[in-house]
Coordinates of C-alpha atoms in Angstrom, one line a residue:
Chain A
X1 CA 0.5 -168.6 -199.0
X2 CA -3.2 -168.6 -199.4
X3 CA -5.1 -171.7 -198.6
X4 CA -7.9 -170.2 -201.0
X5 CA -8.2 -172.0 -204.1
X6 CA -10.1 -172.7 -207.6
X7 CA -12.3 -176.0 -207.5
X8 CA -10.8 -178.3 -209.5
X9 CA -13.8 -178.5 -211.7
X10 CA -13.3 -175.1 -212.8
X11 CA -11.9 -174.5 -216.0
X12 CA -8.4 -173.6 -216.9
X13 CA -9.2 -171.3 -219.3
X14 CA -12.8 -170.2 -220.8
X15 CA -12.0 -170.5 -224.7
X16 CA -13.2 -168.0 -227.4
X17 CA -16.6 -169.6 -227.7
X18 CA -18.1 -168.7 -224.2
X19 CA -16.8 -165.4 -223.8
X20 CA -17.6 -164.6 -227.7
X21 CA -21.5 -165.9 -226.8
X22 CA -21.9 -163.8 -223.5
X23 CA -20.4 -160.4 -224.9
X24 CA -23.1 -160.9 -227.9
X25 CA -25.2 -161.8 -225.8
X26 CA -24.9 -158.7 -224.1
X27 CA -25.3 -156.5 -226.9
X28 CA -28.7 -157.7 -227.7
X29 CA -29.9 -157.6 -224.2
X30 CA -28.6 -154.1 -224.1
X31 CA -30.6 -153.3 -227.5
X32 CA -34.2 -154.2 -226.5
X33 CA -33.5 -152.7 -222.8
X34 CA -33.4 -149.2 -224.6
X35 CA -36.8 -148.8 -226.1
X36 CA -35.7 -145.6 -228.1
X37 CA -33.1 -147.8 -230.0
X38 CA -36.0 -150.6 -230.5
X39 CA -37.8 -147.6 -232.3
X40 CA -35.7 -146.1 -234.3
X41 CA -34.8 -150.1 -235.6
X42 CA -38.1 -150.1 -236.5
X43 CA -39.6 -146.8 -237.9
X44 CA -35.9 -144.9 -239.4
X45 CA -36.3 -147.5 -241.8
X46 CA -39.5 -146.7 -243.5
X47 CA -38.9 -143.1 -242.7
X48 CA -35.4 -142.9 -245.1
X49 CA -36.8 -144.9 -248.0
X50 CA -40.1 -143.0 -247.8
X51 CA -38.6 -139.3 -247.6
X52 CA -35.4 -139.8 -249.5
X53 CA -36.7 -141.6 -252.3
X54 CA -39.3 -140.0 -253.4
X55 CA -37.6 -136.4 -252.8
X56 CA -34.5 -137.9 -255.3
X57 CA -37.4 -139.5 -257.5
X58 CA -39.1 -136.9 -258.4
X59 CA -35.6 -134.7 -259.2
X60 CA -34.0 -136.9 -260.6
X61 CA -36.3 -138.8 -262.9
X62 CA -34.0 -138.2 -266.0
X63 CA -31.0 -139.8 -264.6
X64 CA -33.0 -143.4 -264.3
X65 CA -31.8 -146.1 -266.3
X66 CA -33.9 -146.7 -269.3
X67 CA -36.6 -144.9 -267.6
X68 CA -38.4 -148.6 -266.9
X69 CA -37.7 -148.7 -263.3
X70 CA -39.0 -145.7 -260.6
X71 CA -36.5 -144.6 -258.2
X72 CA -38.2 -145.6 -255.2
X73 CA -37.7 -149.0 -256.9
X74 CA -34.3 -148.4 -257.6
X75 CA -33.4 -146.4 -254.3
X76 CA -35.1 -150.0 -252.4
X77 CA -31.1 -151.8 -251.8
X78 CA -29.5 -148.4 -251.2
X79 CA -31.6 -147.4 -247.9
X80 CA -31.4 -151.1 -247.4
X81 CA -27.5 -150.6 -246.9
X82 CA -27.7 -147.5 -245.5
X83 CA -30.1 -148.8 -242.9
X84 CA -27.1 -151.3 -242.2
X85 CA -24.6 -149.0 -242.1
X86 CA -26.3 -147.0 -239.5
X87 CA -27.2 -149.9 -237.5
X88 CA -23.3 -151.7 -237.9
X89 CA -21.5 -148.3 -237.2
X90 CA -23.4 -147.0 -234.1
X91 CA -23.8 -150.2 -232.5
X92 CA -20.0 -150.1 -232.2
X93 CA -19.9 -146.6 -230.3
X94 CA -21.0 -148.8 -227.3
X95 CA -17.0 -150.3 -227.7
X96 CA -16.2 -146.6 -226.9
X97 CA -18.7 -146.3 -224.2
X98 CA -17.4 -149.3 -222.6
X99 CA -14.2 -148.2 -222.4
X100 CA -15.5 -144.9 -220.6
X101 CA -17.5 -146.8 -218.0
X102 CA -14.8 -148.9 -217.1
X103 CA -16.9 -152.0 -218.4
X104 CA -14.0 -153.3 -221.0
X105 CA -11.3 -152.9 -218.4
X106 CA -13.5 -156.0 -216.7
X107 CA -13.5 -158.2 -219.5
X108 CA -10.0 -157.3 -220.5
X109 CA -8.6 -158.7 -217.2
X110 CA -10.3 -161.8 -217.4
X111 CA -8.8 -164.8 -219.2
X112 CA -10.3 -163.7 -222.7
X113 CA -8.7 -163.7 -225.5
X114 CA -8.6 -160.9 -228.0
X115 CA -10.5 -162.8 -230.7
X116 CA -13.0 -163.6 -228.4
X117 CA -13.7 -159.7 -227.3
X118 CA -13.9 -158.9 -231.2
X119 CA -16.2 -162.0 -232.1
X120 CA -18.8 -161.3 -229.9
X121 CA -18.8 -157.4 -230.0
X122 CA -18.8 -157.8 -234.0
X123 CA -21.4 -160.5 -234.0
X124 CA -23.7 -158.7 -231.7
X125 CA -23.7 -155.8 -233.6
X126 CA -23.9 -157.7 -237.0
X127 CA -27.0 -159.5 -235.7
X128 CA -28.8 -156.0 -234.4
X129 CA -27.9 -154.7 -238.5
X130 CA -28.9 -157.9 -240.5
X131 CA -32.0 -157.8 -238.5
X132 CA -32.5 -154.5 -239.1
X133 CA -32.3 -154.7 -242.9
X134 CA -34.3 -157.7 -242.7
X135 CA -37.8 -156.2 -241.4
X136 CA -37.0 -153.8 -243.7
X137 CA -37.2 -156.4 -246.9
X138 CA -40.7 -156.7 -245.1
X139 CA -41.5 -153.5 -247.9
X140 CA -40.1 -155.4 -250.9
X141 CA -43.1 -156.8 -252.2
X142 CA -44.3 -153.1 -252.2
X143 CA -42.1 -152.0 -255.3
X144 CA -42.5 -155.1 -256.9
X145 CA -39.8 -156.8 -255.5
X146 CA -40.5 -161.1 -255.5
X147 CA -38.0 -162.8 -254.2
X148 CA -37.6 -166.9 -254.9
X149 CA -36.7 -168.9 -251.7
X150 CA -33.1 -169.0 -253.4
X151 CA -32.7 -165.4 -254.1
X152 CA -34.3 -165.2 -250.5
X153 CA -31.4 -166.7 -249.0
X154 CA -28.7 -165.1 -250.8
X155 CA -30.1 -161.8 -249.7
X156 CA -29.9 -163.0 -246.4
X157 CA -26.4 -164.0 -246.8
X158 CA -25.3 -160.5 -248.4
X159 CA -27.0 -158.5 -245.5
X160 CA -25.4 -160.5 -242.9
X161 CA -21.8 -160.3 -245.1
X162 CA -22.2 -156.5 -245.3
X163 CA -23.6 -156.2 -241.9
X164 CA -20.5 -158.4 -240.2
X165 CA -18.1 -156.1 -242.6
X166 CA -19.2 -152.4 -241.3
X167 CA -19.9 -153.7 -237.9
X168 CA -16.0 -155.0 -238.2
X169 CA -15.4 -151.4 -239.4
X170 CA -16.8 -149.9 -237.2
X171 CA -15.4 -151.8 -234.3
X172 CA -11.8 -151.1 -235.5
X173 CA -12.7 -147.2 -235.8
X174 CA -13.9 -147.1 -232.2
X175 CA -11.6 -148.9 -230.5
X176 CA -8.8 -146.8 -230.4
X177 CA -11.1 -143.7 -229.6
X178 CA -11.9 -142.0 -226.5
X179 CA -14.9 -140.2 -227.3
X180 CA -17.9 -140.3 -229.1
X181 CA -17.4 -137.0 -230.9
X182 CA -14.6 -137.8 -232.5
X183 CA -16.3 -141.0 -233.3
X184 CA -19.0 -138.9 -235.6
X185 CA -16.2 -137.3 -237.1
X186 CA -14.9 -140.2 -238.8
X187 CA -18.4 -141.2 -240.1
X188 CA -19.2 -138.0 -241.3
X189 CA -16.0 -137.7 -243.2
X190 CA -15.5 -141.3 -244.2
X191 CA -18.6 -143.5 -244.0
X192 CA -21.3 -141.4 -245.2
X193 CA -19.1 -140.9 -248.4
X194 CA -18.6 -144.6 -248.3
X195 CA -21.9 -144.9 -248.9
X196 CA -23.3 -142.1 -251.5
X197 CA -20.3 -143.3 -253.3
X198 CA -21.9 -147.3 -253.7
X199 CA -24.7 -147.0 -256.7
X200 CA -26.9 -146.9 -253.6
X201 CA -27.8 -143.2 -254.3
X202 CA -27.0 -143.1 -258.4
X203 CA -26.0 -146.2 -260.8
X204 CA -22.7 -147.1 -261.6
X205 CA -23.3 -145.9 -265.1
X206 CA -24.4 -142.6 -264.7
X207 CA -20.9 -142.0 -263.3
X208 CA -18.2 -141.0 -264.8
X209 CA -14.4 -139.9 -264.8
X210 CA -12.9 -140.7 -261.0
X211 CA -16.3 -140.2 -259.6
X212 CA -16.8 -143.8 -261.2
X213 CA -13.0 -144.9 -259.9
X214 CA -13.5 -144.3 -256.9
X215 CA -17.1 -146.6 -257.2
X216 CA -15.2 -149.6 -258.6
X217 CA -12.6 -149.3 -255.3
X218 CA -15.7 -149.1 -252.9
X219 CA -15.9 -152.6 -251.2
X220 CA -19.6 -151.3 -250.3
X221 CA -20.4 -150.8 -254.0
X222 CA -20.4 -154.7 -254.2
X223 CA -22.5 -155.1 -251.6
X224 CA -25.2 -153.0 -253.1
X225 CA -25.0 -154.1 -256.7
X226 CA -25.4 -158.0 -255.1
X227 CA -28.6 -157.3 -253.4
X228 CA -29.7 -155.1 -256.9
X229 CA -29.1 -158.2 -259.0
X230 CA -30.5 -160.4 -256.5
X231 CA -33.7 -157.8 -256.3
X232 CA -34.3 -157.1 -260.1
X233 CA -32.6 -159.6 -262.2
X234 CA -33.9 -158.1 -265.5
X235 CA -32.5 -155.2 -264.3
X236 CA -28.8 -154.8 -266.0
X237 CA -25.9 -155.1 -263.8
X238 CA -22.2 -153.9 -263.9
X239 CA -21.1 -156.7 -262.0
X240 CA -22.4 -161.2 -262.4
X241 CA -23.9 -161.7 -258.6
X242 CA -20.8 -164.0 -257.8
X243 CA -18.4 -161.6 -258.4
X244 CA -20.0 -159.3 -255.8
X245 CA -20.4 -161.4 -253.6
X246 CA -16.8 -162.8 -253.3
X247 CA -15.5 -159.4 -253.4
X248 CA -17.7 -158.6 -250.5
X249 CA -16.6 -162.0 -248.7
X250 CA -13.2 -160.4 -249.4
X251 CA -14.1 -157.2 -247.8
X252 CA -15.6 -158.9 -244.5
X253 CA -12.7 -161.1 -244.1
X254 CA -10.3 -157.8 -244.4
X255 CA -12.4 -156.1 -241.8
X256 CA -12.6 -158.8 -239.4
X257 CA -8.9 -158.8 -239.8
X258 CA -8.5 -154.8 -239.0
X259 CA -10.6 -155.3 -236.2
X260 CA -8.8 -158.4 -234.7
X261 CA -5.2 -156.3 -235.3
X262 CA -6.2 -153.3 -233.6
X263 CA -7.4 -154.9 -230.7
X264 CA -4.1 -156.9 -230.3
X265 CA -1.9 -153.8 -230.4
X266 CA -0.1 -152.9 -227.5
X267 CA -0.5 -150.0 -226.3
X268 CA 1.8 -147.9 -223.9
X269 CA -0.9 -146.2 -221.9
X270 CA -3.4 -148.2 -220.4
Chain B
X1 CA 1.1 -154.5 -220.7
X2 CA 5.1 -154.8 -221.1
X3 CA 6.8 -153.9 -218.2
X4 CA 9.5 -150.6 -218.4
X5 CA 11.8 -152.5 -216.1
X6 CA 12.0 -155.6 -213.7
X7 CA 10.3 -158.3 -213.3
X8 CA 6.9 -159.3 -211.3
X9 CA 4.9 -162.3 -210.1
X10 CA 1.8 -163.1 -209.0
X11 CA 0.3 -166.2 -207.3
X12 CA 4.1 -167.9 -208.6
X13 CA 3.1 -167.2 -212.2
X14 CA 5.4 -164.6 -214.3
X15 CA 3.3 -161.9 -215.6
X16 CA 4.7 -161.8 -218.7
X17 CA 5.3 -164.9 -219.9
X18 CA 2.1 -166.4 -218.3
X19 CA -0.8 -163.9 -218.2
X20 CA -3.4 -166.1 -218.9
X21 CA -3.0 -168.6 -216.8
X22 CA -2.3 -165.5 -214.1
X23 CA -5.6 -164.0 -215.0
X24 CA -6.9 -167.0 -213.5
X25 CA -6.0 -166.7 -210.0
X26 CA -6.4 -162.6 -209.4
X27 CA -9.9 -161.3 -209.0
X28 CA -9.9 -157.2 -209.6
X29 CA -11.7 -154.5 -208.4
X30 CA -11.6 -151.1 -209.8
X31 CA -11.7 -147.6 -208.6
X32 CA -14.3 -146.8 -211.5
X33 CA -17.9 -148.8 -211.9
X34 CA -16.8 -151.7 -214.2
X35 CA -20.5 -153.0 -213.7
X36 CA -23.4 -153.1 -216.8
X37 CA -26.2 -150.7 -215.2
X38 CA -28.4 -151.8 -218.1
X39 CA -27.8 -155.7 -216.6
X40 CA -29.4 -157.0 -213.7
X41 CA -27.1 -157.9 -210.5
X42 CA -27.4 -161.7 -211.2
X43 CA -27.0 -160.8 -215.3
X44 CA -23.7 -159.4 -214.6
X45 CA -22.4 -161.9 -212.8
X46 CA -23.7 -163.8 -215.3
X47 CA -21.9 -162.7 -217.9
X48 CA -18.8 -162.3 -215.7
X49 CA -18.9 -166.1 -214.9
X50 CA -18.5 -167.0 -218.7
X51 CA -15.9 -164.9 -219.5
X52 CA -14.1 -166.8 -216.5
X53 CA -15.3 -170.4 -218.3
X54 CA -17.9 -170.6 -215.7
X55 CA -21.7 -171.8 -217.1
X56 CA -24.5 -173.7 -216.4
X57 CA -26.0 -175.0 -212.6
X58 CA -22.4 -174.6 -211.3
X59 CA -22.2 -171.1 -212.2
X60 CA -25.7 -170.3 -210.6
X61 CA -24.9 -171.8 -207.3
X62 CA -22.0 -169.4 -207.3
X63 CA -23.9 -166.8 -208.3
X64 CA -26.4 -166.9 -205.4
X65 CA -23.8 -168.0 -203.1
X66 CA -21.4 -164.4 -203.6
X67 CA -24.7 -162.8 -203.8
X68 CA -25.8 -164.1 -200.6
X69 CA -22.0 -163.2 -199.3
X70 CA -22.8 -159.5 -200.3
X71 CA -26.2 -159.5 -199.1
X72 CA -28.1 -158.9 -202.2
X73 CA -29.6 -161.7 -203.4
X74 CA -33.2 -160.3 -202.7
X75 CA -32.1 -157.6 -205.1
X76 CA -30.6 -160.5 -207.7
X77 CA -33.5 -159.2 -210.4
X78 CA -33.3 -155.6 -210.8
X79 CA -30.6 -153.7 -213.0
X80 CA -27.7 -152.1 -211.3
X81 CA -28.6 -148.6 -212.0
X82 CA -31.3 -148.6 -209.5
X83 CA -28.7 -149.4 -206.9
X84 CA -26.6 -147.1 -204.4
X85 CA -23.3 -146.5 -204.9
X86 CA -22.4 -148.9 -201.9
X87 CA -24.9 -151.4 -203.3
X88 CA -23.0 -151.1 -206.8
X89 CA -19.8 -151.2 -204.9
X90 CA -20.6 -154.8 -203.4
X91 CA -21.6 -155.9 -206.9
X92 CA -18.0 -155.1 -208.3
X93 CA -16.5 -157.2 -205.2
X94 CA -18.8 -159.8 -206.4
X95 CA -18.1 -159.7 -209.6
X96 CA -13.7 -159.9 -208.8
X97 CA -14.8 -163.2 -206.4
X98 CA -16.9 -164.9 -209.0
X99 CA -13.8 -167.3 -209.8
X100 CA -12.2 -168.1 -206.8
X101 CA -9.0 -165.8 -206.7
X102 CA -6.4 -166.2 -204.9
X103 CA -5.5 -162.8 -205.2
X104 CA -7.8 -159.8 -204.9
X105 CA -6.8 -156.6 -205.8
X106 CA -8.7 -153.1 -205.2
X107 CA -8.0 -150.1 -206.5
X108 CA -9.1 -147.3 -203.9
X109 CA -12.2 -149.4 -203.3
X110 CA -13.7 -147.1 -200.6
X111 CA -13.5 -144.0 -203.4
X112 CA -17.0 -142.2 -203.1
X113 CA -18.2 -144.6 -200.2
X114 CA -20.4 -143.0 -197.1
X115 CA -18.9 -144.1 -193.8
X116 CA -21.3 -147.2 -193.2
X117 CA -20.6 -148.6 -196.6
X118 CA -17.2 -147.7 -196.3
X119 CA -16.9 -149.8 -192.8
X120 CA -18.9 -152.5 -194.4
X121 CA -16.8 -153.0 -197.3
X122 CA -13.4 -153.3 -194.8
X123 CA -15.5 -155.9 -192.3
X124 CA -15.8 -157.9 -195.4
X125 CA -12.5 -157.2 -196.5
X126 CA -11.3 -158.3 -193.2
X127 CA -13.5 -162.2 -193.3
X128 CA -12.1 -163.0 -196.7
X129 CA -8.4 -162.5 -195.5
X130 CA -9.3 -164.5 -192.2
X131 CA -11.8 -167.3 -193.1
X132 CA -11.5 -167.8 -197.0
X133 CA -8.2 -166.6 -196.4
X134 CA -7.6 -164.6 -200.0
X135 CA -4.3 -162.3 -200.1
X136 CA -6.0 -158.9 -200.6
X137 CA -3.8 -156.0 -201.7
X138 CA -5.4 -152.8 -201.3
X139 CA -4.5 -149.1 -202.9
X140 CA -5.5 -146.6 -200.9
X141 CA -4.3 -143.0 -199.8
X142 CA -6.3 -142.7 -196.7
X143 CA -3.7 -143.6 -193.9
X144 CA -6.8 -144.9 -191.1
X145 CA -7.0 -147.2 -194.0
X146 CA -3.4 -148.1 -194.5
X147 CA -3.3 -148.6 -190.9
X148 CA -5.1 -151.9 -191.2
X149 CA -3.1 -154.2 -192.9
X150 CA -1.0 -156.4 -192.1
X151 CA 1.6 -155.0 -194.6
X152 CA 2.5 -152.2 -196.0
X153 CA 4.3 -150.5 -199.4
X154 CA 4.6 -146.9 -199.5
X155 CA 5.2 -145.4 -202.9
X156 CA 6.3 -142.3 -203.9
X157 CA 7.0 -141.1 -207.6
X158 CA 6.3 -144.8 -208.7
X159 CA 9.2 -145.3 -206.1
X160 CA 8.8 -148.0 -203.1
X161 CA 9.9 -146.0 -200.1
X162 CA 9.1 -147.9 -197.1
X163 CA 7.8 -151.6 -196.7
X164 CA 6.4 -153.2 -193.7
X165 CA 4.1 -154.2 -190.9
X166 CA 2.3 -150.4 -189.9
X167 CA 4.1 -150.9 -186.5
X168 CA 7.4 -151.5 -187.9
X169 CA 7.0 -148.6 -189.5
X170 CA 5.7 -146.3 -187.2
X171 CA 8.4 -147.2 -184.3
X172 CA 11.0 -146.8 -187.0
X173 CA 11.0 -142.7 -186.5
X174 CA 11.6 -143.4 -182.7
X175 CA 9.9 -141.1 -180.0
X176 CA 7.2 -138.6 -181.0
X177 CA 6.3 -135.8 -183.4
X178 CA 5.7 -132.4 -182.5
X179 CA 4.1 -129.9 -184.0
X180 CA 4.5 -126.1 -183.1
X181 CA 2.4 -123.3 -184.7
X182 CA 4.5 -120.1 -184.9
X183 CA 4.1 -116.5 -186.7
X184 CA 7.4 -116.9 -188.3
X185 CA 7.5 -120.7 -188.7
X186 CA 11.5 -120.0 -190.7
X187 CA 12.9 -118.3 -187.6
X188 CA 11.8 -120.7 -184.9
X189 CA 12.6 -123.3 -187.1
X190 CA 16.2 -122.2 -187.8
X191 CA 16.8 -121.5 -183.6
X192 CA 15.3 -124.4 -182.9
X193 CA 18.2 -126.4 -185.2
X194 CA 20.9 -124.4 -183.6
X195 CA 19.6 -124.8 -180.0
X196 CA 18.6 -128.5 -179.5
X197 CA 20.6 -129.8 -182.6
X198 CA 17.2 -131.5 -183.9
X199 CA 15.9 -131.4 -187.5
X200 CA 13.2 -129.3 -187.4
X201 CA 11.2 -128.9 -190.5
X202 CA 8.7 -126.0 -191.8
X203 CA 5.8 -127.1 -192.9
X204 CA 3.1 -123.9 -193.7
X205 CA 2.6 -122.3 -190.9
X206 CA 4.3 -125.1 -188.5
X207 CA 7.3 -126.2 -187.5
X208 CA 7.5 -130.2 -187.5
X209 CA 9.8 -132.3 -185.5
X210 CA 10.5 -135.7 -184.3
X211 CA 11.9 -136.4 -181.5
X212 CA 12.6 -138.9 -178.3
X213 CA 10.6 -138.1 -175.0
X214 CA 8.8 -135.5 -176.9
X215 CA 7.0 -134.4 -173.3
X216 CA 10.1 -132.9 -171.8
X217 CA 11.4 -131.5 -174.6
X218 CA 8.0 -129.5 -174.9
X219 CA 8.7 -127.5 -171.4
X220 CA 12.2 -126.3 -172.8
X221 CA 11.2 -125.1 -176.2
X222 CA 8.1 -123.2 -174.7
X223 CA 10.2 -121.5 -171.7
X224 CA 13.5 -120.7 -174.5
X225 CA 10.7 -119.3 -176.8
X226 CA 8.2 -117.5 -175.4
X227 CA 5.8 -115.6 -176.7
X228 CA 6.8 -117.6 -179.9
X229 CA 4.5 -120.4 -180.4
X230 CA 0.9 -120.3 -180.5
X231 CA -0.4 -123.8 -180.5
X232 CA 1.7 -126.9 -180.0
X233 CA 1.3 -130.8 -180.3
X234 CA 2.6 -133.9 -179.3
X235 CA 1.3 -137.3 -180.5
X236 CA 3.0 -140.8 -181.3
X237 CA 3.9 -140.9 -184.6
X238 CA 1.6 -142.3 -187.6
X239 CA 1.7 -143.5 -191.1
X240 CA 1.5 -140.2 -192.5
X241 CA 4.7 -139.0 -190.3
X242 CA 6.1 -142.2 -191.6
X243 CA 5.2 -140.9 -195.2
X244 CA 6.6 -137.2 -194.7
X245 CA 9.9 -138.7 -193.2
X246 CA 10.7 -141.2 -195.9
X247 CA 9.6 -139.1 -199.0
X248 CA 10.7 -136.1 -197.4
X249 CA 7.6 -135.1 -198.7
X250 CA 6.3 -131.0 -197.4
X251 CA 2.4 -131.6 -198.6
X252 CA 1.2 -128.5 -197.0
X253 CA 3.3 -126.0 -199.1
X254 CA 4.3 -128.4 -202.3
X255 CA 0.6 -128.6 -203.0
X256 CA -1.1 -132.3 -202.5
X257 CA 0.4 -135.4 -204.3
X258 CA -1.8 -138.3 -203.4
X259 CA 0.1 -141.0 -201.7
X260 CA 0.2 -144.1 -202.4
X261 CA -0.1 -146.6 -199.8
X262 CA -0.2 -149.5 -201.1
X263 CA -1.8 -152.6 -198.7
X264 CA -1.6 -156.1 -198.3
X265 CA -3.2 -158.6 -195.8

């Protein structure tokens, strides 16, 4: 038998924590190594708030609420989560693209666990889409948007939620997938709907019939009416802030969930 | 992975019921890049030393000592995509060594390899079995390759047809093969049988046989055919004869299905 052996001051296993810190830490270094993502972080922002809003403000000027508030005002938290949803989803085509390069067959050998591989994929691309949405608050003060050092921090705290929640989504889309084709498919079909249909585009109460059903099912649709209470509290709101936000915690914790399943399935083909 | 049948261990750890703790001990290398091209050399090791529970001062020595080993610590700085395939090659060795295994497995690690790298990588191969003496099991369907270790699985159809030393094996089909080249390989093949009650098989445009004291056999079958054979060979027999005589296998006219030899220092 071999003589070769592991120190004895080498660990048994290496936990979740380690491997969970390296695989974000990956993502990030990853991130700022390709300047065109770096970019896009920083001007698609501006860019979708600028072009969008004011094409939908000056159509759709009848629909406002009450007339008091301009759309680009009101459009401010809906290409704030869209900016997120971008960010979250397409951060997690790189779980796809390590699969192709052979890079997760490397980390699945080791002593990892599962939790560990989802934790630190999830969390890396949750950090890239909170701060993301972040330097895009930096344009808040520009529609009149003051945010108190409270109302500061529970921003913070729904961005991350909603970031951590679509990232999860995303992660538990892509893992199971083979190419990145099929990848735009599904957000295409599924999570561009996903967000036109969260008040981020129209309010709540300019829907009606199943159009406005299908609102109240949205988990996103919490996530966006949070950070528009949180953003104009004189503005009215369908839902109080807590509400929102618990349904939202609720949403994040059912993601994580997904994700953490469908990386544990077996799978006959490797 | 659940197994379709049987049972397997590794290092005396079930893979099963243990595979963490197995993970441990078996360092792999695969026949695709498994490497981060966007990561320096020393980043991915990096990162492969905490996945293994590795960190801090002891996990930098060991990075700059298997860097050293694969002679590349000048290049420790700069991302793997500026590397050559060879050079990328040794980083994926380094990276299955990281923790100590006891066990190294490859998966056709000389895939897309120029000669000299290719050499290189086996030299290496060759120190760790004899000086840091790691078990290294090799997949490979080159047989100059197969012909190195010290043992041998053959597998055919996810079948194990032959284990052994490369010597065992070899001296197992007993005298030599020869190979005649004929216009109408069937005919000669067929008089051949009848005439010197040996199995003679076709094989495209050649008739294969194996045979004791293959040298004085050669005399007779050009004299009782002549005219008849247009090239002929004799030679001692070699893995791949050893392949074709346990599998059966005709690769020149079945179309080519790899191999798999499957090696083990």
């Amino acid at each position: 038998m071999a003589t070769a052996s592991i120190p004895a001051t080498y660990p048994q296993s290496a936990g979740v924590m380690l491997p969970a810190f390296t695989l974000w830490w990956r993502e990030i270094v990853r991130f700022y190594r390709q300047r065109a993502r770096v970019a896009g972080v920083i001007l698609s922002p501006l860019l979708f708030w600028i072009v969008i809003g004011s094409g939908f403000g000056t159509s759709f000027r009848s629909g406002e609420a009450a007339g008091q508030q301009h759309y680009l005002d009101y459009f401010f938290p809906g290409a704030l989560v869209m900016i997120i949803l971008f960010t979250s989803i397409f951060t997690m085509m790189s779980v796809i693209e390590d699969r192709n390069e052979g890079f997760l067959l490397s980390v699945l050998v080791a002593p990892v666990p599962r939790s560990a591989i989802v934790l630190g994929k999830v969390l890396g691309g949750t950090t890239l889409a909170a701060l993301q949405g972040l330097i895009f608050l930096v344009f808040a003060p520009l529609v009149g948007i003051h945010l108190t050092f409270g109302s500061f921090g529970l921003v913070v705290l729904t961005v991350f939620l909603i970031s951590f929640a679509l990232t999860a989504l995303g992660f538990a889309i892509a893992w199971p997938m083979d190419s990145t084709q099929s990848f735009h498919a599904i957000i295409n079909l599924f999570l561009i709907p996903l967000w036109l249909l969260s008040g981020a585009l129209f309010p709540l109460s300019g829907a009606s019939g199943w159009m406005r059903a299908l609102m109240y099912i949205n988990p996103l649709t919490y996530g966006v009416e949070a950070l528009r209470t949180l953003m104009y509290p004189a503005a009215p709101s369908t839902f109080s802030l807590t509400a929102s936000i618990l349904t939202l915690l609720l949403f994040t914790l059912f993601m994580f969930g997904l994700a953490f399943v469908m990386a544990n399935r077996k799978k006959s083909s490797s | 992975m659940v197994p379709s049948a049987g049972a397997a261990q590794i290092a005396g750890l079930d893979v099963v019921r243990e595979p963490a703790a197995l993970r441990r001990h078996i360092g792999v290398v695969f026949q695709a890049q498994s490497v981060d091209p966007k990561l320096t050399a020393y980043e991915n090791l990096w990162h492969q030393g905490h996945l293994y529970g590795l960190r801090g001062p002891a996990l930098k020595q060991r990075i700059e000592e298997i860097l050293t080993r694969v002679g590349l610590l000048d290049r420790a700085r700069d991302r793997v995509e500026t590397f050559s395939g060879g050079m990328q090659r040794r980083i994926e060795l380094a990276k299955g060594l990281l923790h100590h295994p006891e066990v190294l497995l490859l998966d056709e690690p000389t895939t897309g390899l120029d000669p000299g790298a290719r050499r290189d990588l086996w030299q290496y191969l060759q120190i760790l079995r004899d000086q840091e003496h790691v078990s290294v099991i090799v997949t490979t369907h080159l047989m100059e390759e197969a012909e190195r270790c010290d043992r041998l699985a053959i597998l055919n159809e996810g079948k194990l047809v032959a284990l052994g030393t490369p010597t065992e094996l070899t001296r197992e089909i007993g005298g030599d093969v020869v190979l005649l080249e004929a216009r109408d390989p069937e005919k000669l093949a067929e008089r051949i049988r009848s005439l010197f009650h040996v199995d003679a098989t076709v094989m495209g445009a050649h008739v294969r046989l194996e045979i004791e004291n293959g040298h004085r056999f050669v005399p007779d079958v050009v004299e009782a055919f002549q005219g008849e054979i247009q090239a002929l060979s004799v030679s001692k027999p070699t893995l791949e004869d050893v392949f074709i005589h346990r599998t059966g296998h005709k690769f020149w006219n079945e179309g080519l299905v790899a191999p798999n030899g499957k090696k083990n220092h």
